[in-house]
Short mmCIF file of C-alpha atoms in Angstrom, two decimals:
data_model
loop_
_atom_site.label_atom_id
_atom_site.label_comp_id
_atom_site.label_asym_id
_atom_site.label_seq_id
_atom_site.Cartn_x
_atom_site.Cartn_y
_atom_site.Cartn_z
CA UNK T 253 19.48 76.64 140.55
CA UNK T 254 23.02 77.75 139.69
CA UNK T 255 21.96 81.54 138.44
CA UNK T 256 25.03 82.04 137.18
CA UNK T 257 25.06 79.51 134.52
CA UNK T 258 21.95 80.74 133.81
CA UNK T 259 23.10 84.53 133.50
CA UNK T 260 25.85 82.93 130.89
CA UNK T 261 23.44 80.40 129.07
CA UNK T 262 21.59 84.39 128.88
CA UNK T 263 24.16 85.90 127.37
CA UNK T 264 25.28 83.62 124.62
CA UNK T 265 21.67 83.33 123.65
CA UNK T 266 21.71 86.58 123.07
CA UNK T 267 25.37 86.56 121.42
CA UNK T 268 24.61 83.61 119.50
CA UNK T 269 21.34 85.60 117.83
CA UNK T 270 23.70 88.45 116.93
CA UNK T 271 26.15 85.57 114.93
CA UNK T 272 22.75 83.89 113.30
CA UNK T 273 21.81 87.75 111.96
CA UNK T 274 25.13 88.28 110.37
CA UNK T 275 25.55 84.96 109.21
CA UNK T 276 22.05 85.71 107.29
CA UNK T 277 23.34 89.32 105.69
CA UNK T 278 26.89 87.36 104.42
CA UNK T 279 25.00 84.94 102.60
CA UNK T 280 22.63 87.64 101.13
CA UNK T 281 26.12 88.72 99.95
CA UNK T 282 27.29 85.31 98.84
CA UNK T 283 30.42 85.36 101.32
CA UNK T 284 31.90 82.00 102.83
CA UNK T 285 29.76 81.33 106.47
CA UNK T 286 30.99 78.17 107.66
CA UNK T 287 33.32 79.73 110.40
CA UNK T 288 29.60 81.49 111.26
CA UNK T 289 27.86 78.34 111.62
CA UNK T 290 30.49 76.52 113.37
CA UNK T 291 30.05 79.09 116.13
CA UNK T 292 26.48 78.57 115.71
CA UNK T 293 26.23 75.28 116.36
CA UNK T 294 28.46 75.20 119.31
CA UNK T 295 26.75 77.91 121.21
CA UNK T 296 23.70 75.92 120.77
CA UNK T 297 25.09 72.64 122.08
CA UNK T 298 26.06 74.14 125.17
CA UNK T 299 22.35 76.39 125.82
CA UNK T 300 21.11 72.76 125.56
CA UNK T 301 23.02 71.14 127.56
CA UNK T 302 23.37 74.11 130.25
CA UNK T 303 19.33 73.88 129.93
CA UNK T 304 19.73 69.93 130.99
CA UNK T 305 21.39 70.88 133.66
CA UNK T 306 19.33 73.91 135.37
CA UNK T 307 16.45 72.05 134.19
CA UNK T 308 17.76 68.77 136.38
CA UNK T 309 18.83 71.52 139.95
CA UNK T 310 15.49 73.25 139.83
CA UNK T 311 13.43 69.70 139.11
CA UNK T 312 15.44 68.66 142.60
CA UNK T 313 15.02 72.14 144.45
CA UNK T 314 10.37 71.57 143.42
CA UNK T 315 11.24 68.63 144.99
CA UNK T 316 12.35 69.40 148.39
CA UNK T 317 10.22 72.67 148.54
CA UNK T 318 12.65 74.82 150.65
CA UNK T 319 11.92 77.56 148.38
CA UNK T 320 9.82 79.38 145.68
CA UNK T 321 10.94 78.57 142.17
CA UNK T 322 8.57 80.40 140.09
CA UNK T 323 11.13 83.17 139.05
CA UNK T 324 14.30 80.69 138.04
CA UNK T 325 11.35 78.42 136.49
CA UNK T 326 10.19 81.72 134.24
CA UNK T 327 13.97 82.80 133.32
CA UNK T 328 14.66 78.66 132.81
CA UNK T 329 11.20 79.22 129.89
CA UNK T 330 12.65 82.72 128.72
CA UNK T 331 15.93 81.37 127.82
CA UNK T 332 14.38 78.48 126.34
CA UNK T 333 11.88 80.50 124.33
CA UNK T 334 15.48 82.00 122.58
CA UNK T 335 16.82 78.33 121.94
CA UNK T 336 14.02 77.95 120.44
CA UNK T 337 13.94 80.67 118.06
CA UNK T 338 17.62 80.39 117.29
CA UNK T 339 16.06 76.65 115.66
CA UNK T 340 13.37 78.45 114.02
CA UNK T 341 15.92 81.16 112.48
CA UNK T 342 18.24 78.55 111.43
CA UNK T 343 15.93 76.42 109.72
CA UNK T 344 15.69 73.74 112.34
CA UNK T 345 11.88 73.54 112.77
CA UNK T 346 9.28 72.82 109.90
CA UNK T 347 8.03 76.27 108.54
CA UNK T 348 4.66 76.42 110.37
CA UNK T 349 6.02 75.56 113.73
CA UNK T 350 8.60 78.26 112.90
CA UNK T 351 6.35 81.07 112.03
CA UNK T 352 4.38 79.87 115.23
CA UNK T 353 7.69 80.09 117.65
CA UNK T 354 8.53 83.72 116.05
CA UNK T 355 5.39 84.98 116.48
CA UNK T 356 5.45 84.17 119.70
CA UNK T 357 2.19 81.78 119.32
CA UNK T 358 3.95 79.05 121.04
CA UNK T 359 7.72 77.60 122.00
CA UNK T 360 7.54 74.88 119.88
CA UNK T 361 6.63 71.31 119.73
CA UNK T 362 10.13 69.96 120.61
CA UNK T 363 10.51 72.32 123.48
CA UNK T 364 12.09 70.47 126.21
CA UNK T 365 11.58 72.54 129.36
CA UNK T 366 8.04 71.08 130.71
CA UNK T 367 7.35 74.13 132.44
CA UNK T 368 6.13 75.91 129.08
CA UNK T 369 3.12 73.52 128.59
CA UNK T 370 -0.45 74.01 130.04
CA UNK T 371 -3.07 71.35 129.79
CA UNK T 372 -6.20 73.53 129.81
CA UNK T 373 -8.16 70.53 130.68
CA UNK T 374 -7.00 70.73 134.15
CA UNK T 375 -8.65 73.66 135.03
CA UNK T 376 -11.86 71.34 135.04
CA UNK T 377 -11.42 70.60 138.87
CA UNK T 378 -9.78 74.68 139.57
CA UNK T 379 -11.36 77.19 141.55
CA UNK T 380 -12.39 80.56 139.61
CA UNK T 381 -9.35 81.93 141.61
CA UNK T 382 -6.76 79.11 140.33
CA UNK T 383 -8.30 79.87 136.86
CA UNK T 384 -7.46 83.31 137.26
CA UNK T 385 -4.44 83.24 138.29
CA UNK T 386 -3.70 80.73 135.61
CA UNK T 387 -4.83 83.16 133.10
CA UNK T 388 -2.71 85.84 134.25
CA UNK T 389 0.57 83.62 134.20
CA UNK T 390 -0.35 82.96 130.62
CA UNK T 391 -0.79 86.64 129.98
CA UNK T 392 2.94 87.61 131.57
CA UNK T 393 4.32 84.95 129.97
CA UNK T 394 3.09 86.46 126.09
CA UNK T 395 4.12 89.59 127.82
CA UNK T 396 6.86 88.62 128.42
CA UNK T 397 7.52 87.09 125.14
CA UNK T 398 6.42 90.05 122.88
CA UNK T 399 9.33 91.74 125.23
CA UNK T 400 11.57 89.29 124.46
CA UNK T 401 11.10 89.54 120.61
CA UNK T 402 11.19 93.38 120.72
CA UNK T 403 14.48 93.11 122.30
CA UNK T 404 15.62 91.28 119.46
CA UNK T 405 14.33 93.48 116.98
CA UNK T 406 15.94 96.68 118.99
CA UNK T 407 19.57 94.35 118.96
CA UNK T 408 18.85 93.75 115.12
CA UNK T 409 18.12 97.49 114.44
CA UNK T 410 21.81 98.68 116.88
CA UNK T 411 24.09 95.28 114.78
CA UNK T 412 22.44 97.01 110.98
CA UNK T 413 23.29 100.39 112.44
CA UNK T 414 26.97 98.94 113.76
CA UNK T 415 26.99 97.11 110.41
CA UNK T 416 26.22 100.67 108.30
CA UNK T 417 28.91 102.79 110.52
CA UNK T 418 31.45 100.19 109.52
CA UNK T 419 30.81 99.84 105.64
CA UNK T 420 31.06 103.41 106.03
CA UNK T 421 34.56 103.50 108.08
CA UNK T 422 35.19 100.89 104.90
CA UNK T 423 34.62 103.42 102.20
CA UNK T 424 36.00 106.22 103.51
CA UNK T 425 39.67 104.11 104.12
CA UNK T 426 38.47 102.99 100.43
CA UNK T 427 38.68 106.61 99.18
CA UNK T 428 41.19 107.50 101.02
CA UNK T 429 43.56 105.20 99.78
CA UNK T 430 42.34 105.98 96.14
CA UNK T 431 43.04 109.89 96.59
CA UNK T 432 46.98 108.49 98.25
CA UNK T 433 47.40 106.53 95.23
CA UNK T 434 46.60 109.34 92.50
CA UNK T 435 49.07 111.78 94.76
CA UNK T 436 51.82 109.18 94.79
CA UNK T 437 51.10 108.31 90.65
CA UNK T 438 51.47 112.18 90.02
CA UNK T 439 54.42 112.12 92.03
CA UNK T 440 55.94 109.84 89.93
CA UNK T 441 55.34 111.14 86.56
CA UNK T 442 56.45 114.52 88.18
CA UNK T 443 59.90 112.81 89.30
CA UNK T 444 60.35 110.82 85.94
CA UNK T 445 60.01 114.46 84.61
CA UNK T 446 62.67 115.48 86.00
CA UNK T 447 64.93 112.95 85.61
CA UNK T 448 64.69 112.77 81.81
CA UNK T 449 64.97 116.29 81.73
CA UNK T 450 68.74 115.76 84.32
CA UNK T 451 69.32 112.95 81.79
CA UNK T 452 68.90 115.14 78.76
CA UNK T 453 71.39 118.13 80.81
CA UNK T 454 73.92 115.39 81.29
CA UNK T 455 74.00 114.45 77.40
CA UNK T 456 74.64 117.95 76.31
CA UNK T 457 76.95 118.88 78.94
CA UNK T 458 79.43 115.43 78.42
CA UNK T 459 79.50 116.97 74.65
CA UNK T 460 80.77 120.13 75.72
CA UNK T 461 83.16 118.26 77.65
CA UNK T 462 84.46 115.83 74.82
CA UNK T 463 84.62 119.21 72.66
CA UNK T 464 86.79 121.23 75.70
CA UNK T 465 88.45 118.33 75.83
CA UNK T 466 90.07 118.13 72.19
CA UNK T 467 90.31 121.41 72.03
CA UNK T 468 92.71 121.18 75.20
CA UNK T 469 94.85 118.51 73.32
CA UNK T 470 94.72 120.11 70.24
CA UNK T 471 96.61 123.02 71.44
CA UNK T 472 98.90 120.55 73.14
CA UNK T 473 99.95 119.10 70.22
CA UNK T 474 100.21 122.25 68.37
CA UNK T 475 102.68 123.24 71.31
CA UNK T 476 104.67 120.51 71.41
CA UNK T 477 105.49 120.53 67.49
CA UNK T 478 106.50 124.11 67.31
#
């Protein structure tokens, strides 16, 4: 099974749960989330078809039995158990089968890796030591999911703590910019100040002129009739 693809199927599972939790606290807010869901929807159309895929290489690798799949096969159920609860989160399952799937009571009726499913009536015709060890997988697997969902709740609790630093960056800028804009307002009453008071200097000082000015030409004229 191509473990890479499975590493990146991993990782926008994860990613993908981030977008779903914001996409939940903008609409609290009323904002526009379509962009949000867009994303949404096309991360989950390629987890389900990357899951067609490993699902189809590790059906062929049981087959030929070179190896031991049970590891790939648990990561194949842990990535589906996400898929899963991305539906449930989104609305995409009825709302017991949701509660069920984030509980972690079960993976969900439509769950379409067939590893995830045990018929307990088999273990009719199992030795106590099959049973056992049947029992056990069951138990790391709800192990393993109750993991799974704490991890989610841990990258919930770090994206609302992200989330709070940045509404925080937001208001300071906010105040900030409010404290720039009184500054600049004084500034400008100061300024406005001072040119009606340069405006006021220039009036009285052009009627000294005009009066300098006759004077001047009043002795001229007295001159030039003597």
């Amino acid at each position: 099974m191509d473990t890479k693809l499975l590493q990146r199927l991993d990782l926008l599972a994860d990613n993908t749960l981030s977008i779903v939790f914001e996409k939940q606290r903008l609409k609290q807010l009323k904002l526009n989330v379509d962009k949000y869901q867009i994303n949404i929807d096309k991360n989950l159309t390629q987890l389900r078809d990357g899951i067609k895929v490993l699902e189809q290489q590790l059906s062929e690798e049981e087959q030929t039995g070179a190896r031991d799949t049970k590891a790939e096969e648990d990561k194949l159920i842990q990535l589906q158990v996400k898929v899963d609860k991305l539906d449930a989160l989104l609305g995409n399952q009825d709302d017991a089968t949701a509660r069920e799937i984030l509980l972690g009571d079960k993976r969900g009726k439509n769950s379409s890796v067939r590893f995830t499913s045990i018929d307990m009536d088999q273990t009719n015709d199992m030795e106590n030591g099959q049973i056992l060890q049947l029992q056990q997988r069951i138990m790391d697997d709800q192990d393993q999911d109750l993991d799974h969902l704490s991890d989610a709740i841990r990258r919930q609790r770090e994206l609302g703590l992200l989330i709070g630093d940045e509404l925080e960056t937001h208001a300071q800028i906010i105040d900030e910019t409010e404290e720039m804009v009184d500054r600049t307002d004084e500034r400008l009453r100061q300024a406005k100040k001072k040119l009606d008071y340069v405006g006021r200097k220039v009036k009285d000082n052009k009627s000294v002129c005009i009066v300098i000015a006759l004077i001047i030409v009043f002795f001229i004229l007295v001159g030039l009739f003597r």
